[in-house]
Short mmCIF file of C-alpha atoms in Angstrom, two decimals:
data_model
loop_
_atom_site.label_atom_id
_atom_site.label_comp_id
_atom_site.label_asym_id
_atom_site.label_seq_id
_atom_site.Cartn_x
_atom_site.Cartn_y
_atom_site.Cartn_z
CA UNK A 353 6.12 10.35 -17.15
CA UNK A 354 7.43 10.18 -20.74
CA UNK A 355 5.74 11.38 -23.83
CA UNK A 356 2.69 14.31 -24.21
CA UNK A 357 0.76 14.44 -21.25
CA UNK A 358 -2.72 15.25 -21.50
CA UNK A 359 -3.43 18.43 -18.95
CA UNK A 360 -6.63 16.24 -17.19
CA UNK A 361 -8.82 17.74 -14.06
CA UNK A 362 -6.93 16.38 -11.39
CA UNK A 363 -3.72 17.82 -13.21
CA UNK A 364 -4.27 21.20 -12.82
CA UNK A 365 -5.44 20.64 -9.32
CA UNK A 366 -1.55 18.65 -9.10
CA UNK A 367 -0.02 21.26 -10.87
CA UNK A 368 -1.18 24.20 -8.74
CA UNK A 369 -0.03 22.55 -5.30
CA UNK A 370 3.28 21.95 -6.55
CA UNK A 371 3.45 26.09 -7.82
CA UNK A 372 2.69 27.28 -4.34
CA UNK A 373 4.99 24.65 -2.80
CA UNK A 374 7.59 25.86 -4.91
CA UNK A 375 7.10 29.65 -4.38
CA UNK A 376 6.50 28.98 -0.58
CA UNK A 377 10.51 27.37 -1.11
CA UNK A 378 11.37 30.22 -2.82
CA UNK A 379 10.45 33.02 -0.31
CA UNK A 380 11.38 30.86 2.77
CA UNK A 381 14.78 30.45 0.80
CA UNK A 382 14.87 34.51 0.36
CA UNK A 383 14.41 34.75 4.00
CA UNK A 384 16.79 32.11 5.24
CA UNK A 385 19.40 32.97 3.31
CA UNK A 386 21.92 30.73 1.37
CA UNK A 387 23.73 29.50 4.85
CA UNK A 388 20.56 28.80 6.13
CA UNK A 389 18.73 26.77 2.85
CA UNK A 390 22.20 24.69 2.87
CA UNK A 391 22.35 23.59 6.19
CA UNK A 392 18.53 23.32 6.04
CA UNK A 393 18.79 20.71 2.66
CA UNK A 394 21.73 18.92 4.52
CA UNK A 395 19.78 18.04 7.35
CA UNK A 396 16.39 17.62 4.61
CA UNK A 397 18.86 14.86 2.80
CA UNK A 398 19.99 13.51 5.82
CA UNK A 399 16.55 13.22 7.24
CA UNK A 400 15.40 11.61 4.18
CA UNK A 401 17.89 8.89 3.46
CA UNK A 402 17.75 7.75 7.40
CA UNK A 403 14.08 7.76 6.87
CA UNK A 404 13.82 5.28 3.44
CA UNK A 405 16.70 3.50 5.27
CA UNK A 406 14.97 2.78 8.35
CA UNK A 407 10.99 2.83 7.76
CA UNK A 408 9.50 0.87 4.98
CA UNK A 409 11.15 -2.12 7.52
CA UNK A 410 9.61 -0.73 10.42
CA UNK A 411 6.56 -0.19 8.57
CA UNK A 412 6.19 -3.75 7.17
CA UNK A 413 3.12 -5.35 8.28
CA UNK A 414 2.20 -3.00 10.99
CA UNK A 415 -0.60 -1.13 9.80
CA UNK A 416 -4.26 -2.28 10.23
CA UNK A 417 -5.70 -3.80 7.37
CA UNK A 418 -8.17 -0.91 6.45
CA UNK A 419 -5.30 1.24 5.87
CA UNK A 420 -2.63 -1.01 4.28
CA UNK A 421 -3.35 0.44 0.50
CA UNK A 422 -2.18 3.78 1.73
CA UNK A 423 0.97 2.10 2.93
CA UNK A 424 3.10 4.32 0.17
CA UNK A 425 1.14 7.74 1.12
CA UNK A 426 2.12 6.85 5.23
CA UNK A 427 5.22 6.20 4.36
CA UNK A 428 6.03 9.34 2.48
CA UNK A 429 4.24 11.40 4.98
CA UNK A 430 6.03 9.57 7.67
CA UNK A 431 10.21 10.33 5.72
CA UNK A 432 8.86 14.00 5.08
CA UNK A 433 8.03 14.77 9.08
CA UNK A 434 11.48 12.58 9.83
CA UNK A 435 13.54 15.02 7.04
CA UNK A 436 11.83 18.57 8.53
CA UNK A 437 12.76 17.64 11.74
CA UNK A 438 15.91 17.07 10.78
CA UNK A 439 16.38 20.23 8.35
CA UNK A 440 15.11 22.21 11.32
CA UNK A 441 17.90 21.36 13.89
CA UNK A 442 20.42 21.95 11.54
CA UNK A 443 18.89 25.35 10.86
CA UNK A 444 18.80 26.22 14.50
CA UNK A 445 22.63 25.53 14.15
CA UNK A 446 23.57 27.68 11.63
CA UNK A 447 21.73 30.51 13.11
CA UNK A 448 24.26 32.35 14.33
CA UNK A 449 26.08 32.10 11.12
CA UNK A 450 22.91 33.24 9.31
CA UNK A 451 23.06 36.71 11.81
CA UNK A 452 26.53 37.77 10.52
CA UNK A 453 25.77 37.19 6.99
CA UNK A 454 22.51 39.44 7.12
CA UNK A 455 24.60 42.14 8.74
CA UNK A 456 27.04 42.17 6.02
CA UNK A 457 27.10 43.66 2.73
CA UNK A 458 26.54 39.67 0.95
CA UNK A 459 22.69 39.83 2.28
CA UNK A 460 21.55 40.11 -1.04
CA UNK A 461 23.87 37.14 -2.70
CA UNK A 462 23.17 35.15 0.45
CA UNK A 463 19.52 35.31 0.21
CA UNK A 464 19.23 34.82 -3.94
CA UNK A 465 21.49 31.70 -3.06
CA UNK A 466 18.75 30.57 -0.62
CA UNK A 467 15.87 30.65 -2.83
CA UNK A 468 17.81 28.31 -5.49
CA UNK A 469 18.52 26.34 -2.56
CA UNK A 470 14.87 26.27 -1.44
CA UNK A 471 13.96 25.49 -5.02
CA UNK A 472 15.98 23.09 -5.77
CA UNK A 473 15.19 20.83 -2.98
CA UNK A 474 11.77 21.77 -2.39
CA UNK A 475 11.86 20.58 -6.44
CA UNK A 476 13.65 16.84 -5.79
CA UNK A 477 10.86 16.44 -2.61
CA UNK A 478 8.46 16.68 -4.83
CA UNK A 479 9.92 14.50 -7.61
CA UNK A 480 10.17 11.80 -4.92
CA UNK A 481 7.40 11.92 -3.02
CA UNK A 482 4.85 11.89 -6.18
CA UNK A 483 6.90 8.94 -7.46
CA UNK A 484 6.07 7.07 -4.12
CA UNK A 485 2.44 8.84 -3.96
CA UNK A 486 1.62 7.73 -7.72
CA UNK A 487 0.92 3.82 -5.56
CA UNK A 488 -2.37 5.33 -4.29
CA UNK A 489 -5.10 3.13 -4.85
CA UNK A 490 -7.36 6.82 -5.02
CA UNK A 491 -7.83 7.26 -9.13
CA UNK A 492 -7.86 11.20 -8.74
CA UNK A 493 -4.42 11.20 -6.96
CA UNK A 494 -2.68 8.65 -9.35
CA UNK A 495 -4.46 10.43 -12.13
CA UNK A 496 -3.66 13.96 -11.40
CA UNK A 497 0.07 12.87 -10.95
CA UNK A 498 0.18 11.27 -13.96
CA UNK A 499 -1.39 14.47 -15.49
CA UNK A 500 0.72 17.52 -13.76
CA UNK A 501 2.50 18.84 -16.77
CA UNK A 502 4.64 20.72 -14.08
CA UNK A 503 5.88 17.45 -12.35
CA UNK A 504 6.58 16.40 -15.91
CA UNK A 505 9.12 18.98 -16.52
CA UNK A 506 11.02 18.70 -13.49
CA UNK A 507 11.13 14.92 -14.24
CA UNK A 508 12.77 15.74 -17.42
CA UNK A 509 15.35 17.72 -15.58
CA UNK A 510 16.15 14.95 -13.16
CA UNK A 511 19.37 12.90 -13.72
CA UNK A 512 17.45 9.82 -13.12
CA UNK A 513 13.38 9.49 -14.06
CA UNK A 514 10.77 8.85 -11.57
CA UNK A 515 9.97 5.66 -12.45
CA UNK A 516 13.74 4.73 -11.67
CA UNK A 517 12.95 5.97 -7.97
CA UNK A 518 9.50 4.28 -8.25
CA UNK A 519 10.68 0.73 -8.70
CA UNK A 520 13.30 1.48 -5.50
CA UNK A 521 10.38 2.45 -3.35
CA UNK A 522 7.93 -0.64 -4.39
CA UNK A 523 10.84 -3.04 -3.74
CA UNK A 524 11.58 -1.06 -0.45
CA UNK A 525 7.94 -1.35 0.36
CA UNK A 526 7.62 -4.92 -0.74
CA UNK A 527 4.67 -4.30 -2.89
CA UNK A 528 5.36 -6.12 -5.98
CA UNK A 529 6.14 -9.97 -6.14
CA UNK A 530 7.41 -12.29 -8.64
CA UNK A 531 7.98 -15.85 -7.82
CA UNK A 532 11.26 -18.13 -7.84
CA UNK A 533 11.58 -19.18 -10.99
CA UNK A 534 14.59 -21.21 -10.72
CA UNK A 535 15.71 -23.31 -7.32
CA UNK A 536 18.20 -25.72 -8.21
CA UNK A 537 19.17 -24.40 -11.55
CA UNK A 538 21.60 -21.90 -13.00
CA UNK A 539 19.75 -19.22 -15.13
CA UNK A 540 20.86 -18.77 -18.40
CA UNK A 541 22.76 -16.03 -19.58
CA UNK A 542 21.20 -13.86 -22.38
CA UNK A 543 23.94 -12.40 -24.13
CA UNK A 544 23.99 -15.19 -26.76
CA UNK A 545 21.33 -13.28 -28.70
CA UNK A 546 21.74 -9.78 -29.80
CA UNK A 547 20.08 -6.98 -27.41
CA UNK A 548 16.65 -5.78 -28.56
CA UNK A 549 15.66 -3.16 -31.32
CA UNK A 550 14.62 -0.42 -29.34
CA UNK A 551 13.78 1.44 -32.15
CA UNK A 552 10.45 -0.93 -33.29
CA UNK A 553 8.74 0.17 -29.89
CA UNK A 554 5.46 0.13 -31.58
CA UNK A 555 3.63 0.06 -34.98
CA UNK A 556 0.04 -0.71 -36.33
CA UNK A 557 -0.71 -4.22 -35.04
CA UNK A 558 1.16 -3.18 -31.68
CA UNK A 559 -1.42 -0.28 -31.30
CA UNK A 560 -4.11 -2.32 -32.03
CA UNK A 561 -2.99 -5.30 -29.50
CA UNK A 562 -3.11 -2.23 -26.69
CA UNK A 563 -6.81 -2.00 -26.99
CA UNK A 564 -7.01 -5.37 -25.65
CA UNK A 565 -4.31 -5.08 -23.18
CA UNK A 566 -5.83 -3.71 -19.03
CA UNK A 567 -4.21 -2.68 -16.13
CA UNK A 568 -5.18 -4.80 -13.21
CA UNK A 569 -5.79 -3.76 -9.88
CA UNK A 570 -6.15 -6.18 -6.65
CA UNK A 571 -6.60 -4.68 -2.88
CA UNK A 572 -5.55 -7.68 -0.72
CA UNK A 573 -6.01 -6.44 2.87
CA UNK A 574 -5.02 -9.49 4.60
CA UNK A 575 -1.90 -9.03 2.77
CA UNK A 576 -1.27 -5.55 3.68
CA UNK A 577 -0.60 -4.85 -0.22
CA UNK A 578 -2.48 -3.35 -3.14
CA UNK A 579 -0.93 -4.76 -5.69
CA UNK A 580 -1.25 -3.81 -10.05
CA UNK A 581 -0.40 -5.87 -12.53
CA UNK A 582 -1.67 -6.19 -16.61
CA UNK A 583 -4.02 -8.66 -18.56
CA UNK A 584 -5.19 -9.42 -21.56
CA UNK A 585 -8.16 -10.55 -23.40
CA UNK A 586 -8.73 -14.17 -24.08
CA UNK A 587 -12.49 -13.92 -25.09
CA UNK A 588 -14.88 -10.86 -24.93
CA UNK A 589 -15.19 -11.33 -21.09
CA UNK A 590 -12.15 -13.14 -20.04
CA UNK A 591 -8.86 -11.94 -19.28
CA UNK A 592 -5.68 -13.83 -18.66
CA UNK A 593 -2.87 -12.52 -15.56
CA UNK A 594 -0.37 -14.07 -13.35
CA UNK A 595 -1.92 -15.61 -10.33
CA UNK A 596 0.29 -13.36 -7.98
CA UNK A 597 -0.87 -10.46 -9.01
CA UNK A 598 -4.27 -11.46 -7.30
CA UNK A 599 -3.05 -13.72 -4.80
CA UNK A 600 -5.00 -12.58 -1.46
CA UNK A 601 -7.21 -10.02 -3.30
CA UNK A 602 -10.79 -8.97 -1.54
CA UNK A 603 -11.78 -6.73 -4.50
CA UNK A 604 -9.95 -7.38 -8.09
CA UNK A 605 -10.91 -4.70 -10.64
CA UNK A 606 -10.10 -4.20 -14.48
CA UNK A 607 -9.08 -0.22 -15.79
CA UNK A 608 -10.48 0.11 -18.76
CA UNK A 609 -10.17 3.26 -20.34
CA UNK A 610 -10.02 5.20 -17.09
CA UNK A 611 -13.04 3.04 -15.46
CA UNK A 612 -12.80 0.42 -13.52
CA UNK A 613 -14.83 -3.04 -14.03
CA UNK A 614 -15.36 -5.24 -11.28
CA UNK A 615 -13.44 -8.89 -12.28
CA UNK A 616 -14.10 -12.13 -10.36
CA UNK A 617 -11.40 -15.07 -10.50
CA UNK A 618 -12.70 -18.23 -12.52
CA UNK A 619 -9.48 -20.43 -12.30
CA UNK A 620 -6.07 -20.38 -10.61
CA UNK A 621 -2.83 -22.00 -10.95
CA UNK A 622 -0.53 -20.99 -8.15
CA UNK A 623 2.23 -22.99 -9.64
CA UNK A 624 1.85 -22.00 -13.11
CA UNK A 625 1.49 -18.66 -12.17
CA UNK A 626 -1.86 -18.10 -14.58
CA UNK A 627 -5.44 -17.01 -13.42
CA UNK A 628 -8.11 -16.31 -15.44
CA UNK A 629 -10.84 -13.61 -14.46
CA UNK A 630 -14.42 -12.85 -15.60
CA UNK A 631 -15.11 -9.04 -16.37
CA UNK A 632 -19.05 -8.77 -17.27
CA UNK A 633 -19.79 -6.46 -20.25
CA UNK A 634 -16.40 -6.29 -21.01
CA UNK A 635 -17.41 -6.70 -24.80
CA UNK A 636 -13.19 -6.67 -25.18
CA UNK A 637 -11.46 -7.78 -28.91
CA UNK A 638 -9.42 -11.27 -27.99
CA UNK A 639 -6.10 -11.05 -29.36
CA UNK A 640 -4.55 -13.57 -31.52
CA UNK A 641 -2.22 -15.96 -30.71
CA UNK A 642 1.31 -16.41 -32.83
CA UNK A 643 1.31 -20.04 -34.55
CA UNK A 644 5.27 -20.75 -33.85
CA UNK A 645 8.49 -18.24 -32.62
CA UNK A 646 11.87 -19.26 -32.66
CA UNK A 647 15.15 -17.99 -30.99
CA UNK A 648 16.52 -15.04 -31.40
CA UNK A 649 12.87 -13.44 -32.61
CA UNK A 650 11.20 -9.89 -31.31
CA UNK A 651 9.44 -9.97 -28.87
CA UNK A 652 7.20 -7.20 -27.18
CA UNK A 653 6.49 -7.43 -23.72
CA UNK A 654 3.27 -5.20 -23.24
CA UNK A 655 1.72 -3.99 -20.07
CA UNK A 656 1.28 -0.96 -17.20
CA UNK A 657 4.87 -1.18 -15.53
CA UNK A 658 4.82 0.26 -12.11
CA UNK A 659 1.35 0.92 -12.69
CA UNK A 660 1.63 2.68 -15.62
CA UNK A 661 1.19 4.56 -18.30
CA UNK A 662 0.85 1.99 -20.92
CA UNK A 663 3.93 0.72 -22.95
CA UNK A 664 5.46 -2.37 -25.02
CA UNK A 665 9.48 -3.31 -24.61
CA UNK A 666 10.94 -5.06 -26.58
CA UNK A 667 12.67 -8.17 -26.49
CA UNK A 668 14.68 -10.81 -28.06
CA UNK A 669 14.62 -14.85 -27.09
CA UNK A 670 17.54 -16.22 -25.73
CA UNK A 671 15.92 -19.79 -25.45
CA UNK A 672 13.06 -21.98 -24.37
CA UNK A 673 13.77 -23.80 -21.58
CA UNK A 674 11.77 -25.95 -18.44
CA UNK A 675 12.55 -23.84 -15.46
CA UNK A 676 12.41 -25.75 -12.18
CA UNK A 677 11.21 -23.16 -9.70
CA UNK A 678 8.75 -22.36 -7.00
CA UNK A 679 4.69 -21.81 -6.55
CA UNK A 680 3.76 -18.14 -6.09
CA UNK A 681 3.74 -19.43 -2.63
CA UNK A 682 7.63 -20.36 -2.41
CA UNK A 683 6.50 -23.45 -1.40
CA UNK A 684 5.79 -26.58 -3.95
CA UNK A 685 8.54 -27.05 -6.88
CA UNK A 686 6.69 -25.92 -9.90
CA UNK A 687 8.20 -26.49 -13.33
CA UNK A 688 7.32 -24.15 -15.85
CA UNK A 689 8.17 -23.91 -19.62
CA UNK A 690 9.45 -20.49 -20.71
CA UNK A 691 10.91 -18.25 -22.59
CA UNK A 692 14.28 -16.38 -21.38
CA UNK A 693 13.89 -13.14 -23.22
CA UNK A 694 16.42 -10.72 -23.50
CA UNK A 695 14.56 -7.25 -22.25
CA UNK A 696 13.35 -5.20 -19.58
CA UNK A 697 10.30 -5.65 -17.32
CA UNK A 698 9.44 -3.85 -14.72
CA UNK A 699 7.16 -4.82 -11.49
CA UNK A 700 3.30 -4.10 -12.98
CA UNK A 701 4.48 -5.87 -16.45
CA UNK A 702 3.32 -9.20 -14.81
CA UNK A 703 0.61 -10.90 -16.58
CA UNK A 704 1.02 -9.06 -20.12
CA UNK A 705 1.39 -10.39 -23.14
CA UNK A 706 4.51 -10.89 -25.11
CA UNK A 707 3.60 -10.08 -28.26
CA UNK A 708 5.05 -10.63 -31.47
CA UNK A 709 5.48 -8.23 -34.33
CA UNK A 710 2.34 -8.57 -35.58
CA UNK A 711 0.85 -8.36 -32.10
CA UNK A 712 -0.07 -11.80 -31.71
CA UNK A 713 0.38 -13.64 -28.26
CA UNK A 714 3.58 -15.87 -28.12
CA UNK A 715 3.57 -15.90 -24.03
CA UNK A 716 2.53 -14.22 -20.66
CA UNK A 717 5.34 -12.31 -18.75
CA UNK A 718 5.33 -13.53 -15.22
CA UNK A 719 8.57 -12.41 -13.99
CA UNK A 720 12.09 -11.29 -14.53
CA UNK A 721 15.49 -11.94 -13.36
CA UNK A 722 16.98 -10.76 -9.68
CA UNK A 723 20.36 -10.22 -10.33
CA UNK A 724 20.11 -9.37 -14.21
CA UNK A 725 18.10 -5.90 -15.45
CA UNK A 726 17.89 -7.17 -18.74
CA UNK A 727 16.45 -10.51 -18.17
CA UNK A 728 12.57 -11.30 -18.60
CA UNK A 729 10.86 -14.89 -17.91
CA UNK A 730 7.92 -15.68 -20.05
CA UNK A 731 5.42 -18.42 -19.64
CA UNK A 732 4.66 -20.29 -22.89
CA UNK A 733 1.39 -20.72 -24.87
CA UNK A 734 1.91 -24.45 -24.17
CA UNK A 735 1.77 -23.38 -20.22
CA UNK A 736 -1.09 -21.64 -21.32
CA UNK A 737 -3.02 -23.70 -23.10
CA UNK A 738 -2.44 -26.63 -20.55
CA UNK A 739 -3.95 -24.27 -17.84
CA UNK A 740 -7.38 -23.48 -19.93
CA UNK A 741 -7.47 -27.20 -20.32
CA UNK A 742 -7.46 -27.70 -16.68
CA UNK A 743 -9.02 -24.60 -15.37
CA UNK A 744 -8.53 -25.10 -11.68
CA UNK A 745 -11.43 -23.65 -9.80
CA UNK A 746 -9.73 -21.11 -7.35
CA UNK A 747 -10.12 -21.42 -3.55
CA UNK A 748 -12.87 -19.50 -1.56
CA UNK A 749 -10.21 -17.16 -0.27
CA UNK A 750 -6.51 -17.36 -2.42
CA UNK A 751 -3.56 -16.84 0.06
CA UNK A 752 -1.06 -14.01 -0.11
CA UNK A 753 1.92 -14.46 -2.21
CA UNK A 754 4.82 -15.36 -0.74
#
């Protein structure tokens, strides 16, 4: 949630349920006093951190397929009953505590304490559970998040931002895959080139690369996942992603510009990582590919990370390499030639371009380092252009990724 956000439909709707949470924290702080609110947000915390500890693992896999895209909603519903239990017992604990303080002459301090208790962590809830509720497949929900101008400000008050605690709770929840890329190999180290310009985030031919840059969206069922990832345009109607962010999918569909197009896979390369999908009356502007990039050159990798909103990171090469790794699978070796890129991705990057400064096409992200934040894997054009050559036809039904 950085930037201007535009105050939508859905984010008034947002922004009004989060007031009267707020003010219903407030005047249940008032009455509790601050005793009260502090052992209450002890046992909230306490609640809370057994919960994330204990069920996205018990969750895993054990929903039936018709509900597994509102696997992040369950789950937050699921810590938020698990931390009011909790805040309750300790509550009924401190009660006798509470009695002497409203006796006394501190009533007054005791209960303005509690409502800045009450606010404060009726405030965090919220920051957190949006984060995790933002993975709704439902537009309305992930728009109106997106949109609550009120959610926005607390994130800006937050010591961490949301999309921080996002990326936690879609590795927690296992929602987002990238494949091995190296087996038998040591990865290289990055810190031979200099760390990216952050300050050339964007400029004309950036801006105008976006237009032709979607968010993807794929509801696998069998897989229990609904998974989001980015593409580009290769022709008017064709769009280039990673093959795991559609592995399994019953439904694939294409956001653009706030609607969604229906997209049907037309070839598949499990160990390349590519797929290509068809998007009819797409009528979208094919970006141009870069001729030749070098070491040490920008480059911006461009997609909807964690789902979005839109953005470009930048990047520098550290070197081109053949990277002996896995299928989406984890199953066959698959070597790959790539870029090691110096720069942040983020789970929902996968499938973008990596543009160059003139927002040409020098690459597809595909994945990004486990151990390293600042390392990105990029599949070359000569990956890509090898893969349109051979445009394997994808199966009947494409298995989940591993």
């Amino acid at each position: 949630m950085n930037g201007t956000v535009a105050w939508a439909p859905w984010g008034l709707v947002v922004d009004a349920v989060v007031l009267l949470i707020l003010w219903t924290s407030v005047t249940s702080g008032w009455r509790r006093g601050f005793i009260g609110s502090l052992f209450g947000a002890a046992g909230f915390a306490a609640g809370g951190i057994l919960g994330v500890a204990v069920l996205p693992g018990a969750l895993a896999n054990k929903l039936p397929p018709q509900w597994a895209a509102s696997e992040a909603a369950i789950l937050v519903m699921l810590i938020l009953v698990l931390a009011a239990i909790t805040q309750g017992v300790l509550e009924r604990i401190a009660m006798p505590l509470i009695s002497c303080i409203r006796a006394s002459w501190a009533r007054y301090t005791d209960a303005f304490g509690g409502a800045a208790v009450q606010f404060t962590v009726a405030a965090v809830a919220l920051w957190v559970a949006t984060g995790l509720l933002a993975l709704s497949p439902i537009p309305a929900l992930k728009d109106g998040i997106s949109a609550s101008r009120s959610l926005h400000v607390v994130d800006n008050v937050m010591p961490a931002t949301r999309d921080a605690v996002l990326e936690q709770a879609l590795v927690a929840l296992d929602a987002y895959q990238f494949p091995r890329v190296f087996t038998d190999q040591e990865p290289p180290d990055v810190r031979s080139v200099q760390p990216p310009d952050k300050a050339i985030a964007s400029n004309e031919a950036l801006r105008a690369a976006s237009e032709s840059i979607y968010r993807i969206d794929a509801l696998a069922l069998r897989c229990n996942r609904s998974q989001e990832g980015t593409g580009w345009a290769l022709t008017s109607d064709t769009i280039v992603t990673n093959a795991h962010v559609v592995a399994g999918a019953d439904r694939i569909s294409v956001r653009v510009k706030n609607e969604r197009h229906s997209a049907h896979l037309i070839a598949f390369d499990p160990a390349r990582d590519l797929a290509l999908l068809k998007v009819e009356d797409l009528q979208a502007q094919p970006l141009p590919r870069a001729e030749r990039v070098s070491r040490k050159e920008a480059l911006f990798m461009a997609g909807y990370p964690l789902g979005g909103p839109y953005s470009t990171q930048p990047g520098r090469i550290a070197t081109r390499m053949n990277a002996r790794g896995a299928d989406i699978y984890g199953q066959g070796q698959a070597i790959r030639q790539i870029y090691v890129v110096r720069g942040d991705v983020r789970p929902g990057n996968s499938g973008g371009p990596a543009l160059t400064v003139d927002g040409r096409v020098a690459g597809v992200v595909f994945a990004r380092s486990t151990t390293e934040n600042e390392t990105a894997y990029v599949l070359t054009l000569k990956e890509l252009d090898e893969f349109l050559t051979e445009r394997p036809a994808p199966p009947a039904q494409t298995l989940c990724a591993a």
